[in-house]
């Protein structure tokens, strides 16, 4: 019989404060996630989304993770904040993987990652896993929060 008995009085019981856990994984796929100044951005992302963030520098690293975990049963859905630089390769993979990978992406096409002449609307029409495109960090935080909220 595995019965657990506490030997502490109610006053001595440790208080456990648990934050609501998200039912999805959150990935930030951007080379900026590895810069010295990224810890504040990562904290903002975690606070706004209510989920811990895993970081990957490139789309190839994200794709490698998805391929490795592809056959795992019961994996929660995934929201990816992806830089515009990494978006084409990652979104193409998600499109080809279809229902084998349960993931949606928020593309960040800001002044640091978008090239002049990039056509966001034409690009987004061809990628069903693209949740939204943000043009500022604040917009990206809001989009990720909304995407996570819809899954929870």
Coordinates of C-alpha atoms in Angstrom, one line a residue:
X1 CA 0.0 0.0 0.0
X2 CA 1.5 3.3 -1.0
X3 CA -0.1 5.7 1.4
X4 CA 1.5 9.1 1.9
X5 CA 1.3 10.7 5.3
X6 CA 2.6 14.1 6.1
X7 CA 4.6 14.5 9.3
X8 CA 4.3 18.3 9.2
X9 CA 1.6 20.2 11.0
X10 CA -0.6 22.3 8.8
X11 CA 1.4 25.4 9.7
X12 CA 4.6 23.7 8.6
X13 CA 3.2 22.5 5.3
X14 CA 5.1 24.1 2.5
X15 CA 3.0 26.4 0.3
X16 CA 3.1 25.4 -3.3
X17 CA 2.1 28.1 -5.7
X18 CA 1.6 26.7 -9.1
X19 CA 1.2 28.9 -12.2
X20 CA -1.3 27.7 -14.7
X21 CA 0.5 25.6 -17.2
X22 CA -0.1 25.9 -20.9
X23 CA -1.2 22.9 -22.8
X24 CA 1.1 23.7 -25.7
X25 CA 4.8 24.0 -26.4
X26 CA 6.2 27.4 -27.3
X27 CA 9.2 27.7 -29.5
X28 CA 11.1 30.9 -30.4
X29 CA 13.0 30.2 -33.7
X30 CA 15.3 33.2 -34.2
X31 CA 19.0 33.9 -34.1
X32 CA 18.1 36.8 -31.8
X33 CA 17.1 34.3 -29.1
X34 CA 20.8 33.7 -28.5
X35 CA 22.0 37.3 -28.3
X36 CA 23.1 38.7 -24.9
X37 CA 20.0 41.0 -24.9
X38 CA 17.6 38.2 -25.5
X39 CA 16.8 37.2 -21.9
X40 CA 14.5 40.2 -21.4
X41 CA 12.7 39.4 -24.7
X42 CA 12.4 35.7 -23.7
X43 CA 10.9 36.7 -20.4
X44 CA 8.4 39.0 -22.0
X45 CA 7.4 36.1 -24.3
X46 CA 7.0 33.7 -21.5
X47 CA 5.0 36.2 -19.4
X48 CA 2.7 37.1 -22.2
X49 CA 2.1 33.6 -23.4
X50 CA 1.9 31.9 -20.0
X51 CA 4.2 29.1 -21.2
X52 CA 7.9 28.4 -21.0
X53 CA 9.9 29.0 -24.2
X54 CA 12.3 26.7 -25.9
X55 CA 14.7 28.5 -28.2
X56 CA 16.2 27.4 -31.5
X57 CA 18.6 29.5 -33.7
X58 CA 17.5 28.1 -37.1
X59 CA 14.6 26.5 -38.9
X60 CA 16.8 23.4 -39.4
X61 CA 17.1 23.0 -35.6
X62 CA 13.3 23.2 -35.2
X63 CA 12.7 20.8 -38.1
X64 CA 15.2 18.3 -36.5
X65 CA 13.3 18.5 -33.3
X66 CA 9.9 17.9 -35.0
X67 CA 11.3 14.9 -37.0
X68 CA 12.8 13.4 -33.8
X69 CA 9.5 13.8 -31.9
X70 CA 7.2 13.0 -34.9
X71 CA 6.1 9.6 -33.7
X72 CA 5.6 10.5 -30.0
X73 CA 2.1 9.9 -28.9
X74 CA 0.1 12.6 -27.2
X75 CA 2.4 15.5 -27.9
X76 CA 0.7 18.8 -27.2
X77 CA 0.3 21.3 -30.0
X78 CA 3.1 23.8 -30.6
X79 CA 3.2 27.5 -31.3
X80 CA 6.3 28.9 -32.9
X81 CA 7.4 32.5 -33.0
X82 CA 9.7 32.4 -36.1
X83 CA 11.8 35.2 -37.6
X84 CA 11.1 36.0 -41.2
X85 CA 14.5 34.7 -42.1
X86 CA 13.6 31.2 -40.7
X87 CA 10.0 31.3 -41.8
X88 CA 10.2 29.9 -45.4
X89 CA 12.0 26.7 -44.5
X90 CA 10.1 26.0 -41.3
X91 CA 6.7 26.8 -42.8
X92 CA 7.4 24.6 -45.9
X93 CA 8.3 21.7 -43.6
X94 CA 5.1 22.2 -41.6
X95 CA 3.1 22.3 -44.8
X96 CA 4.7 19.0 -46.0
X97 CA 4.4 17.3 -42.6
X98 CA 0.6 18.0 -42.6
X99 CA -1.2 16.4 -39.7
X100 CA 2.0 14.6 -38.5
X101 CA 3.1 17.8 -36.8
X102 CA 0.5 19.8 -34.8
X103 CA 2.1 23.3 -35.0
X104 CA 1.2 26.9 -36.0
X105 CA 3.6 29.8 -36.4
X106 CA 3.6 33.5 -35.8
X107 CA 6.0 35.1 -38.3
X108 CA 7.9 38.1 -37.1
X109 CA 8.6 40.4 -40.1
X110 CA 10.1 43.4 -38.4
X111 CA 12.8 45.9 -39.4
X112 CA 15.5 43.4 -38.3
X113 CA 14.3 40.4 -40.3
X114 CA 12.3 41.5 -43.3
X115 CA 14.0 42.5 -46.5
X116 CA 12.8 45.3 -48.6
X117 CA 10.3 44.0 -51.1
X118 CA 9.1 41.0 -49.1
X119 CA 5.4 40.5 -49.7
X120 CA 3.9 39.2 -46.5
X121 CA 0.4 38.6 -47.8
X122 CA 1.5 36.6 -50.8
X123 CA 3.7 34.5 -48.7
X124 CA 1.1 33.9 -45.9
X125 CA -1.5 32.7 -48.4
X126 CA 0.6 29.7 -49.3
X127 CA 1.2 28.5 -45.7
X128 CA -1.8 27.1 -43.8
X129 CA 0.3 26.8 -40.6
X130 CA 1.0 30.5 -40.5
X131 CA -1.2 31.8 -37.7
X132 CA -0.3 35.5 -38.2
X133 CA 2.4 37.9 -39.2
X134 CA 3.6 40.5 -36.8
X135 CA 5.5 43.6 -37.8
X136 CA 6.7 44.6 -34.3
X137 CA 7.8 42.7 -31.2
X138 CA 4.7 43.8 -29.3
X139 CA 2.5 42.6 -32.1
X140 CA 4.3 39.2 -32.0
X141 CA 3.8 38.9 -28.2
X142 CA 0.0 39.6 -28.7
X143 CA -0.3 37.1 -31.6
X144 CA 1.5 34.4 -29.6
X145 CA -0.7 35.0 -26.6
X146 CA -3.8 34.7 -28.7
X147 CA -2.6 31.6 -30.4
X148 CA -1.8 29.9 -27.1
X149 CA -5.1 31.1 -25.6
X150 CA -7.0 29.5 -28.5
X151 CA -5.3 26.1 -27.8
X152 CA -5.9 26.2 -24.1

